[in-house]
Short mmCIF file of N, CA and C in Angstrom, two decimals:
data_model
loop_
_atom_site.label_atom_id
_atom_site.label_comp_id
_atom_site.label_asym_id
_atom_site.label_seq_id
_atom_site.Cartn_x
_atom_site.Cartn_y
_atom_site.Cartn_z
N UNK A 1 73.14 107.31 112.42
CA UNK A 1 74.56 107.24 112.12
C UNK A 1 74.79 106.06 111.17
N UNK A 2 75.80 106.18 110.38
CA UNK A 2 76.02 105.47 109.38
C UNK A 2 77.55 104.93 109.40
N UNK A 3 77.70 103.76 109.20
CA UNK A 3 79.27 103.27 108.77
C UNK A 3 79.94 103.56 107.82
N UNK A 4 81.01 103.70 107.70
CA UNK A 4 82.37 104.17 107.18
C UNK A 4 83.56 103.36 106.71
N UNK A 5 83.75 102.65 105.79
CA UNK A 5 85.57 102.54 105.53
C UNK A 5 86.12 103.51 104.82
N UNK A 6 87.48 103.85 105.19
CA UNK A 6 88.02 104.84 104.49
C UNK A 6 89.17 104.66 103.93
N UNK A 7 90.08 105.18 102.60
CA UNK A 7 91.11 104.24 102.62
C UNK A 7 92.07 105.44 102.64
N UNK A 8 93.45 105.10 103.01
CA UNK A 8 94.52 106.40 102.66
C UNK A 8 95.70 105.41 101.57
N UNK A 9 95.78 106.31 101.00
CA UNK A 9 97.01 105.20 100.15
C UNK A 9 98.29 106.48 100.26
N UNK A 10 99.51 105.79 100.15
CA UNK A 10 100.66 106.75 100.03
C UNK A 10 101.26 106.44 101.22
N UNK A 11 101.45 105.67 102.00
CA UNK A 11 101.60 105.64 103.52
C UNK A 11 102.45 104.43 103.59
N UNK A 12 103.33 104.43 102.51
CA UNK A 12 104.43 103.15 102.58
C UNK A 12 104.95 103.25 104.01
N UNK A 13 105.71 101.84 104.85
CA UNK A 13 106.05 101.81 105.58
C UNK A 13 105.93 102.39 107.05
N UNK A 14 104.27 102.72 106.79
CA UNK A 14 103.99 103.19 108.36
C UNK A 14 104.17 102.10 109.22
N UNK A 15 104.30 102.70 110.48
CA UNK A 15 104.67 101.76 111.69
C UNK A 15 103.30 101.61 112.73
N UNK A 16 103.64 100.48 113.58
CA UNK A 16 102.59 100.48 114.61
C UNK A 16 102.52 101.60 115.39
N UNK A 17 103.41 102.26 115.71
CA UNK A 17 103.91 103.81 116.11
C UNK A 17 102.93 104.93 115.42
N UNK A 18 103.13 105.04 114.19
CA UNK A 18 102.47 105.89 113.09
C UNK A 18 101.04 105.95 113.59
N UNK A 19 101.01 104.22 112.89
CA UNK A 19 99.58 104.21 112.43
C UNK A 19 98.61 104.56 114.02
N UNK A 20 99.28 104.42 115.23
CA UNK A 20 98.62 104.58 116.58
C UNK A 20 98.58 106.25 117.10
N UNK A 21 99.67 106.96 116.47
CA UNK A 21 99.51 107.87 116.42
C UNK A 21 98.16 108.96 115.55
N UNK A 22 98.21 108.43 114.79
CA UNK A 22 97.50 108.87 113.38
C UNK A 22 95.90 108.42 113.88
N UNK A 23 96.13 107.18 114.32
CA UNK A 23 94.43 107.24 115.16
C UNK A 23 93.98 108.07 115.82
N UNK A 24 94.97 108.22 117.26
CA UNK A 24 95.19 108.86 118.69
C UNK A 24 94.57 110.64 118.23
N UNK A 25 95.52 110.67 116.83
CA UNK A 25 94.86 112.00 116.24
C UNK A 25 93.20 112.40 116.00
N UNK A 26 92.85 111.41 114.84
CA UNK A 26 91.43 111.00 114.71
C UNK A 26 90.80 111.31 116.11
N UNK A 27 90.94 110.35 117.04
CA UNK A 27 90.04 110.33 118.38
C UNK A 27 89.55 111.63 118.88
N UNK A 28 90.94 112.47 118.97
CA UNK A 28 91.38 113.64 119.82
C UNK A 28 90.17 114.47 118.65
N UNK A 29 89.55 114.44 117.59
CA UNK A 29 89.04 115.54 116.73
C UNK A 29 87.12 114.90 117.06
N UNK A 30 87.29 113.34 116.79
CA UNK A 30 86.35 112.85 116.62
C UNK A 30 84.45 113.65 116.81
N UNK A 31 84.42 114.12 118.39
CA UNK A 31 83.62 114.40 119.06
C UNK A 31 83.03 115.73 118.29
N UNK A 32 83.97 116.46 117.65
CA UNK A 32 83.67 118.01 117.15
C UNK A 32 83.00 117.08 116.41
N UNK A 33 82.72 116.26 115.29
CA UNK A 33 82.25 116.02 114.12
C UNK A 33 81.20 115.43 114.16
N UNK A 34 80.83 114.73 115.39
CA UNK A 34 79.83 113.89 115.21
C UNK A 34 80.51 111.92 114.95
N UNK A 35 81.35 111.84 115.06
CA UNK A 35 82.22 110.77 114.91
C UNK A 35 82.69 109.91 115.62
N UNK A 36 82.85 108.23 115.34
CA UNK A 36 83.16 107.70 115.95
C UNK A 36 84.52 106.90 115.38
N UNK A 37 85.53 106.55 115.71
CA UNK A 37 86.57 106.09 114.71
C UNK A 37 86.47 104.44 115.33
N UNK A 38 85.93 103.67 114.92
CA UNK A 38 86.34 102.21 115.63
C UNK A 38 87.53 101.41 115.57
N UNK A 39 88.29 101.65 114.35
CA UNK A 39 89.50 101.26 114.20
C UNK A 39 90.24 100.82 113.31
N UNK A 40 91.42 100.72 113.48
CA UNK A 40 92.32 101.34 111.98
C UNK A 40 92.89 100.13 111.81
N UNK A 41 93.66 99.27 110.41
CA UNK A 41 93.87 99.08 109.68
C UNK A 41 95.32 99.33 109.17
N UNK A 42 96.47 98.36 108.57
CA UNK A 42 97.41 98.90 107.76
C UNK A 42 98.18 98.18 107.67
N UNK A 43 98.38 98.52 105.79
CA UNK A 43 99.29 97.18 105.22
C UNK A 43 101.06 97.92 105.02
N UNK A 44 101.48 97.88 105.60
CA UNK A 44 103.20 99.13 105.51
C UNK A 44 103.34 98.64 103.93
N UNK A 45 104.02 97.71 103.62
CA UNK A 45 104.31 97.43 102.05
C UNK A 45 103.33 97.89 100.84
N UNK A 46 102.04 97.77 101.00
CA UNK A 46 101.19 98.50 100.11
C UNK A 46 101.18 100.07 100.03
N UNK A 47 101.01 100.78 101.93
CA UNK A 47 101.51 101.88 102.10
C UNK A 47 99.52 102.19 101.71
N UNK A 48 98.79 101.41 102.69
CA UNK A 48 97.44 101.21 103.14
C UNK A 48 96.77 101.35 103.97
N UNK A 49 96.44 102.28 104.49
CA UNK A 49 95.62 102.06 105.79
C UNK A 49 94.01 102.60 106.13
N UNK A 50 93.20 101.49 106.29
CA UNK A 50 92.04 101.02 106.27
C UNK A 50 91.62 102.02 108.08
N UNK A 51 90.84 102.54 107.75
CA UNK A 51 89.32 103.28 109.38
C UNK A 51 88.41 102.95 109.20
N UNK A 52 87.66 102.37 110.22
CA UNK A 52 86.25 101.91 109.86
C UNK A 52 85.83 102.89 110.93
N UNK A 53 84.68 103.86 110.76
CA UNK A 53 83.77 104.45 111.56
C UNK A 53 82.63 104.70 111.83
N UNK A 54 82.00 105.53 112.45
CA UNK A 54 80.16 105.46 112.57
C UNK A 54 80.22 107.14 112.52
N UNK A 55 79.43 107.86 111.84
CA UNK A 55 79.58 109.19 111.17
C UNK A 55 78.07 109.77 110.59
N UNK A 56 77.94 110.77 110.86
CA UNK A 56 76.21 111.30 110.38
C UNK A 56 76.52 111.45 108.69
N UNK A 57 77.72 111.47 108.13
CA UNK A 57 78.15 111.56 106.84
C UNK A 57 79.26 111.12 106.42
N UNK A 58 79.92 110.96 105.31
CA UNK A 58 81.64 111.00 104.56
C UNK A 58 81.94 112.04 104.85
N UNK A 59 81.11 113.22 104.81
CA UNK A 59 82.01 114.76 104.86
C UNK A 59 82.56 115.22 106.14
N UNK A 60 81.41 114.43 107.57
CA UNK A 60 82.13 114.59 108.48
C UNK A 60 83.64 113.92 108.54
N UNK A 61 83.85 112.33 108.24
CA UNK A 61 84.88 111.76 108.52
C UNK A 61 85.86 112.39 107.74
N UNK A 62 85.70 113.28 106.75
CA UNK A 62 87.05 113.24 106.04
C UNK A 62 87.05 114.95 106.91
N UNK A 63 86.32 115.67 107.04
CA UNK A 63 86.85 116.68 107.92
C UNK A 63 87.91 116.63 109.05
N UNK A 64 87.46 115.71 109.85
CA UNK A 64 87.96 114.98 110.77
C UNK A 64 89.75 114.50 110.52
N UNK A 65 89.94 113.63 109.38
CA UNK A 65 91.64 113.11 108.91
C UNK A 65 91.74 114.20 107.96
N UNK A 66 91.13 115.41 107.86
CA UNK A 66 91.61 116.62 107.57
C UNK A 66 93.00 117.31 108.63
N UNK A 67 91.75 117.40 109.35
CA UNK A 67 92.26 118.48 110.42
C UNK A 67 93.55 117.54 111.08
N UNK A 68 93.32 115.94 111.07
CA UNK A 68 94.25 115.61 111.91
C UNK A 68 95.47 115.01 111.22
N UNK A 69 95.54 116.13 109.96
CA UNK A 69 96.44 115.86 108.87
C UNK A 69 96.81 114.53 107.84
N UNK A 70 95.60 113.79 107.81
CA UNK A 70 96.00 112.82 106.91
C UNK A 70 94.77 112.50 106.09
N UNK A 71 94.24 113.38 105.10
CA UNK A 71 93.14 113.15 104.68
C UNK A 71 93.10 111.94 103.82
N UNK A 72 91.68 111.59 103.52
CA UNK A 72 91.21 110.33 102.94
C UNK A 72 91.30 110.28 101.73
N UNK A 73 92.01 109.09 101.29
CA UNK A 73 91.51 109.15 99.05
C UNK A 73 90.75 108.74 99.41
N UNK A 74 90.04 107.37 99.90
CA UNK A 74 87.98 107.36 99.22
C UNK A 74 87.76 107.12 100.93
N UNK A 75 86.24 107.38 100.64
CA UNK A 75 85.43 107.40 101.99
C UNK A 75 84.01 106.34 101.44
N UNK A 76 84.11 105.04 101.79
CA UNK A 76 83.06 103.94 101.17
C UNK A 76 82.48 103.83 102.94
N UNK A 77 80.50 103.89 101.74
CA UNK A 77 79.69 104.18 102.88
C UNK A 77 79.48 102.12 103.58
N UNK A 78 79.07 101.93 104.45
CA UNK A 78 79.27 100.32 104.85
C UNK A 78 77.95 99.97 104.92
N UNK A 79 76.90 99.99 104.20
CA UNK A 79 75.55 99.48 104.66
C UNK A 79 75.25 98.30 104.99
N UNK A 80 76.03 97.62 104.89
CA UNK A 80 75.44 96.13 105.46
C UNK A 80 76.70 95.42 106.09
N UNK A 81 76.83 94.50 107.07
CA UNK A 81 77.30 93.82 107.49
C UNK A 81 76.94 92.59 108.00
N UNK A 82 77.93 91.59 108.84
CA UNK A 82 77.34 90.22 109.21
C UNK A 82 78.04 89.75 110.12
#
């Protein structure tokens, strides 16, 4: 399994509401895909919100904020961390 950031742009003024919803979604799909969602991210004024996950691919995760209606503009793979 491999790490994941993903970004959505267009999402002015989401709320802690939204954006917990919009996870809660993610979660509820996660398991079909092979997916893990660790956790979300979001700037309301930019209209930004950042998922970091663990995924056998990009194609799974964006299947995934497919189905749970908010698909991804980019899916950046995370190979290294610290």
């Amino acid at each position: 399994m491999s790490k994941f950031m993903d970004v959505h742009h267009g999402m002015n003024g989401i709320s802690g509401d939204q954006l917990r919803d919009a996870h809660a979604a993610d979660l509820a799909l996660q398991g079909e895909e092979g997916v893990v969602f660790e956790r979300a991210w979001a700037d309301p004024e930019a209209g930004t919100v950042f998922c970091l996950s663990e995924a056998p691919d990009a194609a799974a995760v964006q299947r995934v904020h497919e189905r749970a209606g908010h698909r991804a503009d980019e899916i950046h793979p995370v190979p290294l961390s610290v």
